Each structure stands twice: as structure tokens, then as C-alpha cells.
Amino acid sequence: MNIGEASAASGVSAKMIRYYEEIGLIAPAGRTAANYRVYDEDEVNRLRFVRRARNLGFSLEETERLLKLWADKERASGEVKALAVSHIADLQVKIAEMQSMVDTLSHLADSCQGDARPHCPILADLAGKPLRQKAGGGVRKNT
């Protein structure tokens, strides 16, 4: 099948297929006499594997390692599990970081009046110079 058909069958865009070939994640496709890429079912299955690993957030390096393990029929499943458990730990750290971002932005959004006045604690926080209201409605910089 050609690259468009391989793309449709695997769910990986033609652009990404070319990129994966370029970086050596997948082997370069065979070519027709007219120099068109040609893929067989094994190569499409490999692309599906890559798509699934990437969708689960594995890095390119981790995906490459998983591909090698998948191809090694003598591998120990413990090595695969160790990669997955390590990735879970990385994801949990990212989730905690994102939850912290949500909490911070929620607090800032709750602090913003959202009216016609220029004072905005969201922008002030992003600028690193929190602003607060002075008595009488004016705005002053915290020092």
C-alpha cells in the first residue's frame, strides 16, 4: 500500500510517517520503480504501535525502546513493565503540575472582577508584579 493508504490504515499522518522514517524510528519504506513508498501489513502494524505508544504519552525514545522490546520475542516482560511503571510516575508528576496550574488560575480568575476597570490580577501575576487595590479604588504596585 502507498503512504496515504498506510496513513489511513494506521492512523498516523503521512507527514509523521516520513518523520518517523527520517529519525529512524521506523525503517525506510520500500520503493516502487516510480520511487513511491510502499508499506506492507507488518509496517502498518508497527505504525499503529507507534501511534498508540505516542497517544499514551511515551517519548520518541521510550517508543523506540518499546518497539525493540516488542520485536524481541525473547524479552522479559519485566523490562516492559518497568518502562510502563516509570512512565506512570512521570505522568503523575505532570498531572500534579497541571492541577497546580488549574488551582492557581482558578484563584486568579476568582480574584478578577471581570469588569470595565483595568485592574486585573491575572495579568499582574503573569507580569510578576501583583497589583492590589488601594483604598479609594486606585491601583498600586506591591513593593
Coordinates of N, CA and C in Angstrom, one line a residue, residues 3-134:
I3 N 1.7 5.4 0.9 CA 1.8 6.1 2.1 C 0.4 6.6 2.6
G4 N -0.4 7.1 1.7 CA -1.8 7.5 2.0 C -2.6 6.4 2.6
E5 N -2.5 5.2 2.0 CA -3.2 4.1 2.5 C -2.7 3.6 3.8
A6 N -1.4 3.6 4.0 CA -0.7 3.3 5.2 C -1.2 4.2 6.3
S7 N -1.2 5.5 6.0 CA -1.7 6.5 6.9 C -3.1 6.3 7.4
A8 N -4.0 6.0 6.4 CA -5.4 5.7 6.8 C -5.5 4.5 7.6
A9 N -4.8 3.5 7.3 CA -4.9 2.2 8.0 C -4.3 2.2 9.4
S10 N -3.3 3.1 9.6 CA -2.6 3.2 10.9 C -3.0 4.3 11.8
G11 N -3.6 5.3 11.2 CA -4.0 6.5 11.9 C -2.8 7.5 12.2
V12 N -1.7 7.2 11.5 CA -0.5 8.1 11.5 C -0.5 8.9 10.3
S13 N -0.4 10.2 10.4 CA -0.4 11.1 9.2 C 0.8 10.8 8.3
A14 N 0.7 11.0 7.0 CA 1.8 10.8 6.1 C 3.0 11.6 6.5
K15 N 2.8 12.8 7.0 CA 3.9 13.7 7.4 C 4.7 13.0 8.6
M16 N 3.9 12.5 9.5 CA 4.6 11.8 10.7 C 5.3 10.5 10.2
I17 N 4.7 9.8 9.3 CA 5.3 8.6 8.8 C 6.7 8.9 8.2
R18 N 6.7 10.0 7.4 CA 8.0 10.4 6.8 C 9.0 10.9 7.9
Y19 N 8.5 11.6 8.9 CA 9.3 12.0 10.0 C 9.9 10.8 10.8
Y20 N 9.0 9.8 11.1 CA 9.5 8.6 11.8 C 10.5 7.9 11.0
E21 N 10.4 7.9 9.7 CA 11.4 7.3 8.9 C 12.7 8.1 8.9
E22 N 12.6 9.4 8.9 CA 13.7 10.3 8.9 C 14.6 10.1 10.1
I23 N 13.9 10.0 11.3 CA 14.6 9.9 12.6 C 15.0 8.4 12.9
G24 N 14.6 7.5 12.1 CA 15.0 6.1 12.3 C 14.1 5.3 13.2
L25 N 13.0 5.9 13.6 CA 12.0 5.2 14.5 C 11.4 4.0 13.7
I26 N 11.1 4.2 12.5 CA 10.7 3.1 11.6 C 11.7 3.0 10.4
A27 N 11.8 1.8 9.9 CA 12.7 1.6 8.8 C 12.1 2.3 7.5
P28 N 13.0 2.8 6.7 CA 12.5 3.4 5.4 C 11.7 2.4 4.6
A29 N 10.6 2.9 4.1 CA 9.7 2.1 3.3 C 10.4 1.6 2.0
G30 N 9.9 0.5 1.5 CA 10.4 0.1 0.2 C 9.9 1.1 -0.8
R31 N 10.4 1.0 -2.0 CA 10.0 2.0 -3.1 C 9.6 1.2 -4.3
T32 N 8.7 1.9 -5.0 CA 8.3 1.3 -6.4 C 9.3 1.8 -7.4
A33 N 9.2 1.4 -8.6 CA 10.0 1.8 -9.7 C 9.9 3.4 -9.9
A34 N 8.7 3.9 -9.6 CA 8.4 5.3 -9.7 C 8.9 6.1 -8.4
N35 N 9.5 5.4 -7.5 CA 10.0 5.9 -6.2 C 9.0 6.3 -5.2
Y36 N 7.8 5.7 -5.3 CA 6.7 5.9 -4.3 C 7.0 4.9 -3.1
R37 N 6.7 5.4 -1.9 CA 6.8 4.5 -0.8 C 5.8 3.4 -0.8
V38 N 6.2 2.2 -0.4 CA 5.3 1.0 -0.3 C 5.4 0.4 1.1
Y39 N 4.2 0.1 1.7 CA 4.2 -0.4 3.0 C 3.4 -1.7 3.0
D40 N 3.9 -2.7 3.8 CA 3.1 -3.9 4.0 C 2.4 -3.9 5.3
E41 N 1.7 -5.0 5.6 CA 0.8 -5.0 6.8 C 1.7 -5.0 8.1
D42 N 2.9 -5.6 8.1 CA 3.7 -5.5 9.2 C 4.2 -4.1 9.5
E43 N 4.5 -3.3 8.5 CA 4.9 -1.9 8.7 C 3.7 -1.1 9.2
V44 N 2.5 -1.4 8.7 CA 1.3 -0.7 9.2 C 1.1 -1.0 10.7
N45 N 1.3 -2.3 11.0 CA 1.1 -2.7 12.4 C 2.1 -1.9 13.3
R46 N 3.3 -1.8 12.8 CA 4.4 -1.0 13.6 C 3.9 0.4 13.7
L47 N 3.4 1.0 12.7 CA 2.9 2.4 12.8 C 1.7 2.5 13.8
R48 N 0.9 1.5 13.8 CA -0.2 1.5 14.8 C 0.4 1.5 16.2
F49 N 1.4 0.6 16.4 CA 2.1 0.5 17.7 C 2.6 1.9 18.1
V50 N 3.3 2.5 17.2 CA 3.9 3.8 17.5 C 2.8 4.8 17.8
R51 N 1.7 4.9 17.1 CA 0.6 5.8 17.3 C 0.1 5.6 18.7
R52 N -0.1 4.3 19.1 CA -0.7 4.0 20.4 C 0.3 4.4 21.5
A53 N 1.5 4.1 21.4 CA 2.5 4.5 22.4 C 2.6 6.0 22.5
R54 N 2.6 6.7 21.4 CA 2.6 8.2 21.4 C 1.4 8.8 22.1
N55 N 0.2 8.1 21.8 CA -1.0 8.6 22.3 C -1.1 8.4 23.9
L56 N -0.3 7.4 24.3 CA -0.2 7.2 25.8 C 0.9 8.1 26.4
G57 N 1.5 8.9 25.6 CA 2.5 9.9 26.1 C 3.9 9.4 26.2
F58 N 4.2 8.3 25.7 CA 5.6 7.8 25.6 C 6.4 8.7 24.7
S59 N 7.6 9.0 25.1 CA 8.5 9.9 24.3 C 8.9 9.0 23.1
L60 N 9.6 9.7 22.2 CA 10.1 9.0 21.0 C 11.1 8.0 21.4
E61 N 12.0 8.3 22.4 CA 13.0 7.4 22.9 C 12.3 6.2 23.5
E62 N 11.3 6.4 24.4 CA 10.6 5.3 25.0 C 9.9 4.5 24.0
T63 N 9.3 5.1 23.0 CA 8.6 4.4 21.9 C 9.6 3.5 21.2
E64 N 10.8 4.0 20.9 CA 11.8 3.2 20.2 C 12.2 2.0 21.0
R65 N 12.3 2.2 22.3 CA 12.7 1.1 23.2 C 11.5 0.1 23.3
L66 N 10.3 0.5 23.3 CA 9.2 -0.4 23.3 C 9.1 -1.2 22.0
L67 N 9.4 -0.5 20.9 CA 9.4 -1.2 19.6 C 10.4 -2.3 19.6
K68 N 11.6 -2.0 20.2 CA 12.6 -3.0 20.2 C 12.2 -4.2 21.1
L69 N 11.6 -3.9 22.2 CA 11.1 -4.9 23.1 C 10.0 -5.8 22.4
W70 N 9.1 -5.1 21.7 CA 8.0 -5.8 21.0 C 8.6 -6.7 20.0
A71 N 9.6 -6.3 19.3 CA 10.2 -7.1 18.2 C 11.1 -8.3 18.8
D72 N 11.5 -8.2 20.1 CA 12.3 -9.2 20.7 C 11.4 -10.2 21.4
K73 N 11.2 -11.4 20.7 CA 10.3 -12.4 21.3 C 10.9 -13.1 22.5
E74 N 12.2 -12.8 22.8 CA 12.9 -13.5 24.0 C 12.9 -12.5 25.2
R75 N 12.3 -11.3 25.0 CA 12.4 -10.3 26.1 C 11.7 -10.8 27.3
A76 N 12.1 -10.1 28.4 CA 11.4 -10.4 29.7 C 10.4 -9.3 29.8
S77 N 9.2 -9.7 30.2 CA 8.1 -8.7 30.4 C 8.4 -7.7 31.5
G78 N 9.3 -8.1 32.4 CA 9.6 -7.2 33.5 C 10.2 -5.9 33.0
E79 N 11.0 -5.9 31.9 CA 11.5 -4.7 31.3 C 10.5 -3.8 30.8
V80 N 9.5 -4.4 30.1 CA 8.4 -3.7 29.6 C 7.6 -3.0 30.7
K81 N 7.3 -3.8 31.7 CA 6.5 -3.3 32.9 C 7.3 -2.1 33.5
A82 N 8.6 -2.3 33.7 CA 9.4 -1.2 34.3 C 9.3 0.1 33.5
L83 N 9.3 0.0 32.2 CA 9.1 1.2 31.4 C 7.7 1.8 31.6
A84 N 6.7 1.0 31.7 CA 5.4 1.5 31.9 C 5.2 2.1 33.2
V85 N 5.8 1.5 34.3 CA 5.6 2.0 35.6 C 6.4 3.3 35.7
S86 N 7.5 3.4 35.1 CA 8.3 4.7 35.1 C 7.5 5.8 34.4
H87 N 6.9 5.4 33.3 CA 6.0 6.4 32.6 C 4.8 6.8 33.4
I88 N 4.2 5.9 34.1 CA 3.1 6.3 35.0 C 3.6 7.3 36.1
A89 N 4.7 7.1 36.6 CA 5.3 8.0 37.6 C 5.5 9.4 37.0
D90 N 6.0 9.4 35.8 CA 6.2 10.7 35.1 C 4.8 11.4 34.8
L91 N 3.8 10.6 34.4 CA 2.5 11.2 34.2 C 1.9 11.7 35.4
Q92 N 2.1 11.0 36.6 CA 1.5 11.5 37.8 C 2.2 12.8 38.2
V93 N 3.5 13.0 38.0 CA 4.1 14.3 38.3 C 3.5 15.4 37.4
K94 N 3.3 15.1 36.1 CA 2.7 16.1 35.2 C 1.3 16.4 35.6
I95 N 0.5 15.4 36.0 CA -0.9 15.7 36.5 C -0.8 16.6 37.7
A96 N 0.1 16.3 38.6 CA 0.2 17.2 39.8 C 0.5 18.6 39.4
E97 N 1.5 18.8 38.5 CA 1.9 20.1 38.0 C 0.7 20.8 37.3
M98 N -0.1 20.1 36.5 CA -1.2 20.7 35.8 C -2.3 21.0 36.8
Q99 N -2.5 20.2 37.9 CA -3.5 20.5 38.9 C -3.1 21.8 39.6
S100 N -1.8 22.0 39.9 CA -1.4 23.2 40.5 C -1.6 24.4 39.6
M101 N -1.4 24.2 38.3 CA -1.8 25.3 37.4 C -3.2 25.7 37.4
V102 N -4.1 24.6 37.4 CA -5.5 24.9 37.5 C -5.9 25.6 38.7
D103 N -5.3 25.2 39.9 CA -5.6 25.8 41.1 C -5.2 27.3 41.1
T104 N -4.0 27.6 40.6 CA -3.5 28.9 40.5 C -4.4 29.8 39.6
L105 N -4.7 29.3 38.4 CA -5.5 30.1 37.5 C -6.9 30.2 38.0
S106 N -7.5 29.2 38.7 CA -8.8 29.4 39.3 C -8.8 30.5 40.4
H107 N -7.8 30.5 41.2 CA -7.7 31.5 42.2 C -7.6 32.9 41.6
L108 N -6.7 33.0 40.5 CA -6.6 34.3 39.8 C -7.9 34.7 39.2
A109 N -8.6 33.8 38.5 CA -9.8 34.1 37.8 C -10.9 34.5 38.9
D110 N -10.9 33.9 40.0 CA -11.9 34.3 41.1 C -11.6 35.6 41.6
S111 N -10.3 36.0 41.6 CA -9.9 37.3 42.1 C -10.1 38.5 41.1
C112 N -10.3 38.1 39.9 CA -10.5 39.2 38.8 C -12.0 39.6 38.8
Q113 N -12.2 40.9 38.8 CA -13.6 41.4 38.8 C -14.3 41.2 37.5
G114 N -13.5 41.1 36.4 CA -14.0 40.9 35.1 C -15.0 42.1 34.7
D115 N -14.6 43.3 35.1 CA -15.5 44.4 34.8 C -14.7 45.4 33.8
A116 N -15.1 46.6 33.8 CA -14.5 47.6 32.9 C -13.3 48.2 33.4
R117 N -13.0 48.0 34.7 CA -11.8 48.6 35.3 C -10.5 47.9 34.7
P118 N -9.4 48.6 34.7 CA -8.2 48.0 34.1 C -7.5 47.0 35.1
H119 N -7.7 47.1 36.4 CA -7.0 46.2 37.3 C -7.4 44.8 37.0
C120 N -6.3 44.0 36.8 CA -6.5 42.5 36.5 C -5.5 41.7 37.2
P121 N -5.8 41.0 38.3 CA -4.8 40.2 39.0 C -4.2 39.1 38.1
I122 N -4.9 38.7 37.1 CA -4.4 37.6 36.2 C -3.1 38.2 35.5
L123 N -3.3 39.3 34.9 CA -2.2 40.0 34.1 C -1.1 40.4 35.1
A124 N -1.5 40.9 36.2 CA -0.5 41.3 37.2 C 0.4 40.1 37.6
D125 N -0.2 39.0 37.9 CA 0.5 37.8 38.3 C 1.4 37.3 37.1
L126 N 0.9 37.4 35.9 CA 1.7 36.9 34.8 C 3.0 37.9 34.6
A127 N 2.8 39.1 34.9 CA 3.9 40.1 34.8 C 4.8 40.0 36.0
G128 N 4.5 39.2 37.0 CA 5.3 39.1 38.2 C 5.3 40.2 39.1
K129 N 4.3 41.1 38.9 CA 4.1 42.3 39.8 C 2.7 42.3 40.2
P130 N 2.3 41.5 41.2 CA 0.9 41.5 41.7 C 0.5 42.9 42.0
L131 N -0.7 43.3 41.6 CA -1.3 44.6 41.9 C -2.4 44.4 42.9
R132 N -2.6 45.4 43.7 CA -3.8 45.3 44.6 C -4.5 46.6 44.7
Q133 N -5.7 46.6 45.1 CA -6.5 47.8 45.2 C -6.1 48.7 46.4
K134 N -5.9 50.0 46.1 CA -5.7 50.9 47.2 C -7.1 51.4 47.7

